[in-house]
mmCIF file of C-alpha atoms in Angstrom:
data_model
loop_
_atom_site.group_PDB
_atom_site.id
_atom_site.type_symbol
_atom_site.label_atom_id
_atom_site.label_comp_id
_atom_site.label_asym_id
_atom_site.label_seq_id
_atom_site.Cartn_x
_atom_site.Cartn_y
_atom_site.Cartn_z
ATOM 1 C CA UNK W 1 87.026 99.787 86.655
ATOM 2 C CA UNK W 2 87.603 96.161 87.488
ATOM 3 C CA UNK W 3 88.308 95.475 91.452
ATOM 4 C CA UNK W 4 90.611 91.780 90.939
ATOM 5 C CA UNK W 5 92.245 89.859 93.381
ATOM 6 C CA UNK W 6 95.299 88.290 92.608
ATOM 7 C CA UNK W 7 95.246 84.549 93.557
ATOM 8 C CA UNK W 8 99.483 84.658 93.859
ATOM 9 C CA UNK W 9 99.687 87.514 96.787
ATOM 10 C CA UNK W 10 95.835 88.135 97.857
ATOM 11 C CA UNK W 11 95.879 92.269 97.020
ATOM 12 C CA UNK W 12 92.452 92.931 95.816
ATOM 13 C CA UNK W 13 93.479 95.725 94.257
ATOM 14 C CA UNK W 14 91.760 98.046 91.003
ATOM 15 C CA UNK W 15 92.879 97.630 87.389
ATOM 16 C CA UNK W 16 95.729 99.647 87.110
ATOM 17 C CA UNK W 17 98.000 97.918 89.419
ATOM 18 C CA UNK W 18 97.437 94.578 86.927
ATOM 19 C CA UNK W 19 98.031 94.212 82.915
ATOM 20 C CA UNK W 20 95.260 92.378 80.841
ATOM 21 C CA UNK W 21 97.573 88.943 78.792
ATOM 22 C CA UNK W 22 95.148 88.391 76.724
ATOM 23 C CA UNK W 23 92.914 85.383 76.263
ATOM 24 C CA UNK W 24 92.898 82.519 78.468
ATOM 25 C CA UNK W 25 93.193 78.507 77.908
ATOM 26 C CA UNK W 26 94.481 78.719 74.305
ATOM 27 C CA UNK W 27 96.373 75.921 73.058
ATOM 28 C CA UNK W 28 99.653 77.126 70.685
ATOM 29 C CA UNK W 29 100.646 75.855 67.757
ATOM 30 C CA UNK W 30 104.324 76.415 66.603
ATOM 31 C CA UNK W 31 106.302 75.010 64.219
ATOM 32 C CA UNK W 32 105.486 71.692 62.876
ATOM 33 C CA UNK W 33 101.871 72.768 63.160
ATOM 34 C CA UNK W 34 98.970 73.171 60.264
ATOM 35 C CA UNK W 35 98.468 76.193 58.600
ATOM 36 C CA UNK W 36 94.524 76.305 59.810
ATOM 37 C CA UNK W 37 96.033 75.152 63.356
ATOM 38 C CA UNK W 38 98.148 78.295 63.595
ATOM 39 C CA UNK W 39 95.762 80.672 61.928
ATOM 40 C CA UNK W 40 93.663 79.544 64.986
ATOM 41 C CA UNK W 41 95.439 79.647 67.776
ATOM 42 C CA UNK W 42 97.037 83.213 66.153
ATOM 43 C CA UNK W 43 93.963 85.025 65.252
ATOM 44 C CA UNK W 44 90.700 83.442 65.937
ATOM 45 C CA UNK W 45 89.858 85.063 69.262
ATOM 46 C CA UNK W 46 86.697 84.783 71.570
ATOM 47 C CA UNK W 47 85.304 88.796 71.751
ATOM 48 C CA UNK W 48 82.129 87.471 73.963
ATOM 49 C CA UNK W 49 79.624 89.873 75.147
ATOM 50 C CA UNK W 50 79.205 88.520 78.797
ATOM 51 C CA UNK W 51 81.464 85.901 80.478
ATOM 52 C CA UNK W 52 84.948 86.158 79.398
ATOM 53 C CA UNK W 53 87.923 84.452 80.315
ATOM 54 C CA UNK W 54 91.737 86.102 80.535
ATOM 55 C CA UNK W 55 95.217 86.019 81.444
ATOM 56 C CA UNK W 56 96.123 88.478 84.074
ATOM 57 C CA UNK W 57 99.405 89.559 85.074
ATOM 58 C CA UNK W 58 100.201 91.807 88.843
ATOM 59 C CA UNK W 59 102.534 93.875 87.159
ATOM 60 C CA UNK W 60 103.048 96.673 89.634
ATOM 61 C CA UNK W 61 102.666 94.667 92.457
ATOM 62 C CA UNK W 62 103.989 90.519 93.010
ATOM 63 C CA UNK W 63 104.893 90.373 89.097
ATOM 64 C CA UNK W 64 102.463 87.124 88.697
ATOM 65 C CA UNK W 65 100.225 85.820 86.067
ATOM 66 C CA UNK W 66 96.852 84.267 86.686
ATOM 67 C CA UNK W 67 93.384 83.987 84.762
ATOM 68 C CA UNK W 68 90.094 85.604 85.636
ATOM 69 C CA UNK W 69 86.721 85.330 84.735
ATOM 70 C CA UNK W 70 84.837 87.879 83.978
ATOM 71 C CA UNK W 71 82.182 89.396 82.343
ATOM 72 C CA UNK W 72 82.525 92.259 79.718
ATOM 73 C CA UNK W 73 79.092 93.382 79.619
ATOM 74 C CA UNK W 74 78.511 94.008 83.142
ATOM 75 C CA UNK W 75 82.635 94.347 83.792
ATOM 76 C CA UNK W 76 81.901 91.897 86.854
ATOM 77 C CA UNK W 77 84.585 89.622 88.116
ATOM 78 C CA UNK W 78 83.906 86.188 88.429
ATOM 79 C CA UNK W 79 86.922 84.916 90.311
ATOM 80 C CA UNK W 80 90.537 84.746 89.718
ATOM 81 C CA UNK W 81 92.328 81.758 89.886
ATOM 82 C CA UNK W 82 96.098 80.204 89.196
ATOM 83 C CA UNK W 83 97.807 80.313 85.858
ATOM 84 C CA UNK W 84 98.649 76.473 86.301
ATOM 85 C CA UNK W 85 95.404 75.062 85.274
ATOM 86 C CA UNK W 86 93.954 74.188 81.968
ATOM 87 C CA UNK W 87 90.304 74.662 82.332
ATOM 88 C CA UNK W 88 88.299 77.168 84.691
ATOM 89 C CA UNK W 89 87.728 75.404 88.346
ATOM 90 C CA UNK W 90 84.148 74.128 89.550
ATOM 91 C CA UNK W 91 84.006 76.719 92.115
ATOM 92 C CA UNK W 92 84.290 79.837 89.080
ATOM 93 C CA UNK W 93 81.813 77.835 86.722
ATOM 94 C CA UNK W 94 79.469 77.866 89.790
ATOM 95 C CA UNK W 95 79.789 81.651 90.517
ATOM 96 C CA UNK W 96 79.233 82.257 86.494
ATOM 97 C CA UNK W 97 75.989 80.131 86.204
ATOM 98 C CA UNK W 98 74.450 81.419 89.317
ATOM 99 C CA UNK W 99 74.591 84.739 87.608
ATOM 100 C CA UNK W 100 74.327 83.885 83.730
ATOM 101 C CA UNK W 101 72.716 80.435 83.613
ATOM 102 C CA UNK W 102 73.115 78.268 80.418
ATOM 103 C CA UNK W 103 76.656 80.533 79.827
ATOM 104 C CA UNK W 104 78.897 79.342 77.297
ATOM 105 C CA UNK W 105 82.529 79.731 76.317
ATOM 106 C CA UNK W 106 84.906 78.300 73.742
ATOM 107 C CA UNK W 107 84.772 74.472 75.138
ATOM 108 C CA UNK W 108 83.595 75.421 78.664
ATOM 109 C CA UNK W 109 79.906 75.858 80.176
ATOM 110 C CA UNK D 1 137.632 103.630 93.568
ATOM 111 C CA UNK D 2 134.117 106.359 93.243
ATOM 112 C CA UNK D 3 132.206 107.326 96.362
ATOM 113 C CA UNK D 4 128.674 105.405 96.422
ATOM 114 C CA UNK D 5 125.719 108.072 96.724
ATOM 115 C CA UNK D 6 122.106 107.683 97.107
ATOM 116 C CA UNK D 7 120.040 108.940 93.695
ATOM 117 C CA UNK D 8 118.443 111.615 96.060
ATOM 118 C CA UNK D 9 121.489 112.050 97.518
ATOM 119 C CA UNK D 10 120.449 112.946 100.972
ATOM 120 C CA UNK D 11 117.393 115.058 99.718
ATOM 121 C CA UNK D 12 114.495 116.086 102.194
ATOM 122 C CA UNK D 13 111.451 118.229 102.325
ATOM 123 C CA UNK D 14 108.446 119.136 104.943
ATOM 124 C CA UNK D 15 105.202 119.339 104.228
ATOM 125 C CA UNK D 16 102.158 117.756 104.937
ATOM 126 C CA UNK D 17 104.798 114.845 105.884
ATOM 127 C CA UNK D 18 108.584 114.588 106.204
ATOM 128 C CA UNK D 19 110.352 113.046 102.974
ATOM 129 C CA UNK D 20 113.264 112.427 103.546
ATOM 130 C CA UNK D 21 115.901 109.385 101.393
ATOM 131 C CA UNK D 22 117.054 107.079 103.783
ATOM 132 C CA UNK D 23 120.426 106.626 102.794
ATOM 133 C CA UNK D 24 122.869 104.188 101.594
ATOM 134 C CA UNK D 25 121.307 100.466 102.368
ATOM 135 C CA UNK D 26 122.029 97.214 101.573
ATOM 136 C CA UNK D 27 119.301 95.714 99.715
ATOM 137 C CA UNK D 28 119.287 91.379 98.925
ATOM 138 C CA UNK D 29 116.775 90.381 96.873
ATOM 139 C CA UNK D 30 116.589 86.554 97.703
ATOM 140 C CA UNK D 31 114.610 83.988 95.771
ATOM 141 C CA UNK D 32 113.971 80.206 96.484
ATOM 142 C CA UNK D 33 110.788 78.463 97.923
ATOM 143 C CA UNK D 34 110.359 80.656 100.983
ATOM 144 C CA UNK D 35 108.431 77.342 102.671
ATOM 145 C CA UNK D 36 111.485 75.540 102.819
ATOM 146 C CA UNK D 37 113.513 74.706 106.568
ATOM 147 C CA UNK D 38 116.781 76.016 104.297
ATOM 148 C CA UNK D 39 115.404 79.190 103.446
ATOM 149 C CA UNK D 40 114.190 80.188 106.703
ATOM 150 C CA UNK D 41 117.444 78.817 108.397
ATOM 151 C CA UNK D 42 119.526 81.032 105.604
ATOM 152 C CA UNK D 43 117.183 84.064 106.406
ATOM 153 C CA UNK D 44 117.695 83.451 110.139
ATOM 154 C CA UNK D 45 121.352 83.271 109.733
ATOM 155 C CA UNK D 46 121.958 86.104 107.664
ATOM 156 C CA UNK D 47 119.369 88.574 109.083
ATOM 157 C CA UNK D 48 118.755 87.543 112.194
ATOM 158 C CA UNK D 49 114.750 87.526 111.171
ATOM 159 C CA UNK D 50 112.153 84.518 110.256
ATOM 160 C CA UNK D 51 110.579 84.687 106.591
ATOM 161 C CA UNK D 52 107.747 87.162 106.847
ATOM 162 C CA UNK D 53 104.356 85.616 106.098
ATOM 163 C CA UNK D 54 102.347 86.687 102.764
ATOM 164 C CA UNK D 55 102.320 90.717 102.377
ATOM 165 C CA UNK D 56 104.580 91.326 105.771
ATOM 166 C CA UNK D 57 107.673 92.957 106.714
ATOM 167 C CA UNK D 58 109.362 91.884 109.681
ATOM 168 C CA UNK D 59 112.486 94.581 110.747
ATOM 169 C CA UNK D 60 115.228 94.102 113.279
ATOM 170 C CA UNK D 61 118.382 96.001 114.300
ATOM 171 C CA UNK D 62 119.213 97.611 110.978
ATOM 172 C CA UNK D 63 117.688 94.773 109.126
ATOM 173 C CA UNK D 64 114.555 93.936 107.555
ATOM 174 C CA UNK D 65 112.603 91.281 105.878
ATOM 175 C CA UNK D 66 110.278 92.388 103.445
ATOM 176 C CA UNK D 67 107.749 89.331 101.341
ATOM 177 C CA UNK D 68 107.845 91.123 97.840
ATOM 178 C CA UNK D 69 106.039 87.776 96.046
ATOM 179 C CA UNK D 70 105.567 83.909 96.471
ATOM 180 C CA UNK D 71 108.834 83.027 96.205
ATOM 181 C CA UNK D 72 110.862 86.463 96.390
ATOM 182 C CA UNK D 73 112.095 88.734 99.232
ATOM 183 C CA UNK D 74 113.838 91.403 99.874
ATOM 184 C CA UNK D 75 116.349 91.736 102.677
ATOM 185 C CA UNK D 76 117.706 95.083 103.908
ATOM 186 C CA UNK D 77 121.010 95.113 106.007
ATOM 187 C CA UNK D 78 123.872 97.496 106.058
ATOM 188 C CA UNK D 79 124.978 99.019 102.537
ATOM 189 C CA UNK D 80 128.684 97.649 103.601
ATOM 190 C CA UNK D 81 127.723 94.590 105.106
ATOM 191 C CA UNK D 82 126.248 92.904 101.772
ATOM 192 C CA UNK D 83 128.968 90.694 100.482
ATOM 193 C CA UNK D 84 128.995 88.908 103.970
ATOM 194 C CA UNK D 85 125.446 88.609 104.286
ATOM 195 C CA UNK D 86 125.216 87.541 100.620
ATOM 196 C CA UNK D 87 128.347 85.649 101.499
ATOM 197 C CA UNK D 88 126.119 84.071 104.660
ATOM 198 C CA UNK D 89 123.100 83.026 102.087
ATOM 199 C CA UNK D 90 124.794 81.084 99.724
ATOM 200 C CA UNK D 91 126.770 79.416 102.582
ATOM 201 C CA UNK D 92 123.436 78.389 103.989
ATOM 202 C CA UNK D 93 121.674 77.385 100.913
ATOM 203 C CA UNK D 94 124.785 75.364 99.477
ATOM 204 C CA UNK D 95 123.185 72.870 96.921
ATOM 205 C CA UNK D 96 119.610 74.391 97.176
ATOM 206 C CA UNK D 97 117.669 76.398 94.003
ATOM 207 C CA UNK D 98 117.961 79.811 94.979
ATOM 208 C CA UNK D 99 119.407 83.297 93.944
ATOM 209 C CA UNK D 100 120.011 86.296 96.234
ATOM 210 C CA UNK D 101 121.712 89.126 94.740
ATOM 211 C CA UNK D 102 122.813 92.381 95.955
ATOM 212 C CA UNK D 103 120.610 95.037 94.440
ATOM 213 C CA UNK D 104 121.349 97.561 97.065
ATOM 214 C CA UNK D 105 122.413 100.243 94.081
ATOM 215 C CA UNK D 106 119.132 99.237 91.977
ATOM 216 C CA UNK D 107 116.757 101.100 94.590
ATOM 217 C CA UNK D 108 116.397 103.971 95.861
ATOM 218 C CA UNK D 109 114.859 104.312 99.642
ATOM 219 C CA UNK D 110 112.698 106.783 101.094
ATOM 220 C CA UNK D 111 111.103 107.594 104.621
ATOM 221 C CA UNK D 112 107.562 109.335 104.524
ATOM 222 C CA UNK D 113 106.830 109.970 108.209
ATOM 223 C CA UNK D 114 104.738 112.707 110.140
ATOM 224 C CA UNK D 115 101.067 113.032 110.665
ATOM 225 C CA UNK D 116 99.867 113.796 106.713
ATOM 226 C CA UNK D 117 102.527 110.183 105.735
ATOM 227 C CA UNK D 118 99.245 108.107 105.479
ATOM 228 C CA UNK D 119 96.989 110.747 103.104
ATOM 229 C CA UNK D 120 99.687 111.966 100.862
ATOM 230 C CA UNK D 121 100.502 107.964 100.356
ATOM 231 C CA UNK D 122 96.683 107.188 99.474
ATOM 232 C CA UNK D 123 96.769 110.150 97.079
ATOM 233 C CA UNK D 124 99.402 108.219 94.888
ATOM 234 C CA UNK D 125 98.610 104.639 95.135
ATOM 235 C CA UNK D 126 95.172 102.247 94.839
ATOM 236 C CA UNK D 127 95.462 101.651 97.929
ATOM 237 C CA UNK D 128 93.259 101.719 101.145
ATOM 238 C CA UNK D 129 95.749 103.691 103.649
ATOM 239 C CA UNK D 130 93.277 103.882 106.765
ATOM 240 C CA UNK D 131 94.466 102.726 110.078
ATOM 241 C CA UNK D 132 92.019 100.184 110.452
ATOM 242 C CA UNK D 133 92.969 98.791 106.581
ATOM 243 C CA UNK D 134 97.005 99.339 106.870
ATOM 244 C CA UNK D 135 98.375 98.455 109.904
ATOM 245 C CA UNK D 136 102.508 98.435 111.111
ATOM 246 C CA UNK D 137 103.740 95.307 109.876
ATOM 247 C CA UNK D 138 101.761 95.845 106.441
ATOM 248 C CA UNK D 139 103.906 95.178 103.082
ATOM 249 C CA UNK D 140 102.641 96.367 99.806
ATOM 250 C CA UNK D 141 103.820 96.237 96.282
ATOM 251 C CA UNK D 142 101.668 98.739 94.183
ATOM 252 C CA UNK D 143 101.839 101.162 91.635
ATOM 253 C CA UNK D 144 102.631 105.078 92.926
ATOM 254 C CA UNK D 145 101.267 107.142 90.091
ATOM 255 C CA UNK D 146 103.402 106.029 87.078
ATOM 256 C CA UNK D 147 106.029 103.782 88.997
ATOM 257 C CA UNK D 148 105.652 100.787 90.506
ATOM 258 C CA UNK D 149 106.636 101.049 94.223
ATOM 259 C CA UNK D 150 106.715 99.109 97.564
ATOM 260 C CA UNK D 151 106.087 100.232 101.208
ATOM 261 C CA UNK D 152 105.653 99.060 104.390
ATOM 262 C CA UNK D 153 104.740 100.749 107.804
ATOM 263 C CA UNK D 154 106.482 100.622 110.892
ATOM 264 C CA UNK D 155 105.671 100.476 114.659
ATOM 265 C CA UNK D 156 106.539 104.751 114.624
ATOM 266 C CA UNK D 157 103.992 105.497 112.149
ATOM 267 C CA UNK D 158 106.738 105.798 109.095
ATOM 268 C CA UNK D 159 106.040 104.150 105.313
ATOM 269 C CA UNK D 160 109.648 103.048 104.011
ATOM 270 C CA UNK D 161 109.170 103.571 100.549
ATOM 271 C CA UNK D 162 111.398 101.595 97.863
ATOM 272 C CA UNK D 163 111.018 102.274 94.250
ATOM 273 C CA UNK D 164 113.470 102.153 91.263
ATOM 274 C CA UNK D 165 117.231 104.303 91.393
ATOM 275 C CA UNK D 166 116.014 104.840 87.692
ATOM 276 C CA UNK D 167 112.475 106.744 89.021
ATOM 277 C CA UNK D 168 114.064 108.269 92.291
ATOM 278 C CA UNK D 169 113.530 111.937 90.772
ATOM 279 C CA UNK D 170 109.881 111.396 89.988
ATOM 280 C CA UNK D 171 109.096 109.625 92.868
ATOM 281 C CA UNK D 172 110.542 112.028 95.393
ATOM 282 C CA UNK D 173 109.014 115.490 93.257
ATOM 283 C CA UNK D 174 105.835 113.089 93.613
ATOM 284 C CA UNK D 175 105.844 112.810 96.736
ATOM 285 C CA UNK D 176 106.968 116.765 97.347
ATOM 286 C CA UNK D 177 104.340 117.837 95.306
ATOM 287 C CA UNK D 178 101.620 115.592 97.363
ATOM 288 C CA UNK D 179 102.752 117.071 100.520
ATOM 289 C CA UNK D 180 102.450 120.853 99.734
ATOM 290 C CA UNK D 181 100.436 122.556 102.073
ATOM 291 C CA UNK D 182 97.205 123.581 101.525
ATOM 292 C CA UNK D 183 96.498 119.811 99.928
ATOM 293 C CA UNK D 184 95.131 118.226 103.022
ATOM 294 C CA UNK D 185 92.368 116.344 101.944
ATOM 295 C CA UNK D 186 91.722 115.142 105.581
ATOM 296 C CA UNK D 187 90.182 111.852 104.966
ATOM 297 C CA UNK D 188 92.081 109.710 107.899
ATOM 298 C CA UNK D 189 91.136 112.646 110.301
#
């Protein structure tokens, strides 16, 4: 069971009150795009075995998305922070190396 | 014109608590950017009541306040006094980015009061229900078994309980069934 905290209305609140979106910081490609740049962004997904990064949403509570980091291995959470960014903030890459040094993850370490 | 009825329609049971549907009310949900000097004014206006801060409800004389998300709330006044207070809001917020529409039939509205209010609550919901945790004032948006739901606690003790008009039948035999006696659990004392 994963304890998050929403960073839109501050519940800390367990699993089932939130819905996983999927995988976090992914560029799209639509139309216009290659078909190896599409094939990407559609199907090539990170399935890590320790730090992970995701789109969150509070669906049975304030109806927000955010991202989390987390790791799936140990199902600890990292931090949660706002939707509107485009790469993980310092103060979540600090929490992550303190407890997995040397971590990697798509462009991010 | 048809006669407006609750989805309980008046229903009430004793148990471990008192559930009982609180009866026609007007119900606003307003959105906008609840930091703004318009908003607050408009909320003022029309309820009588400031903008509650993050996860609060502030209540009034047959009026509420109630912070549902960043830029959301929902405002309870009369079930016939809507259109003016509606009427009040858009006055107030003339030329701002907003929306507050009456969803007063979209709802329905429960009180869960008595002694057993707080345990039969925490037997539904992720949520830590001990006086010390959730205190009268308290708003929260969470999930109540298979619904999503929203309460808050007043001064008396009471949870107001708003969920979906579609879900009024399972929430209520929900909460019925949490209340029977002989399920005390006793974990608030």
């Amino acid at each position: 069971m994963l304890i998050l905290t929403c960073p839109c209305c501050g519940v800390t609140g367990e699993e089932t009150e939130f819905h996983q979106g999927g995988e976090a910081h992914l560029t799209r490609h639509g139309p216009g795009a290659s078909d190896d740049e599409f094939h990407t962004y559609m199907f090539a997904k990170e399935n890590p075995k320790g730090v992970h990064f995701e789109r969150w949403r509070h669906n049975n509570g304030c109806g927000k998305w955010f991202h989390a980091a987390r790791d799936t291995m140990t199902l600890e959470v990292y931090g949660t922070y706002p939707a509107q960014t485009l790469e993980p903030p310092q103060e979540i890459r600090d929490a992550i190396t303190a407890k997995r040094p040397g971590w990697t993850w798509r462009e991010f370490a | 014109m048809s006669e407006a009825v609750t989805p309980l329609n008046g229903a009430r049971v004793n148990g471990l608590a008192t559930i009982a549907d609180a009866g026609l009310t007007g119900m606003i949900t307003l959105r906008g950017d609840l930091s703004s000097a318009e908003v607050k004014a408009a909320v003022q206006k029309a309820t009588g009541l400031d903008v509650p801060a993050q996860r609060q409800a502030l209540s009034g004389q047959g009026a509420a306040a109630l912070w549902m998300s960043p830029d959301e709330l929902l405002l309870i006044c009369d079930y016939d006094g809507v259109a003016e207070t509606i009427a009040t809001l858009e006055e107030a917020l003339r030329g701002q980015h907003f929306l507050a529409v009456n969803v007063s039939d979209a709802r329905t509205y429960l009180h869960v009061s008595g002694t057993g209010a707080r345990e039969i609550l925490a037997k539904l919901c992720p949520v830590d229900l001990s006086p010390e945790a959730f205190t009268p004032g308290m708003f929260r948006r969470t999930r109540m078994a298979q619904v999503p739901a929203a309460f808050w606690l007043d001064e008396a003790g009471t949870f107001h309980l708003i969920c979906f008009r579609s879900v009024a039948d399972y929430a209520f035999n929900l909460l019925k069934t949490a209340a029977l006696p002989g399920g005390e659990v006793g974990v608030y004392g």
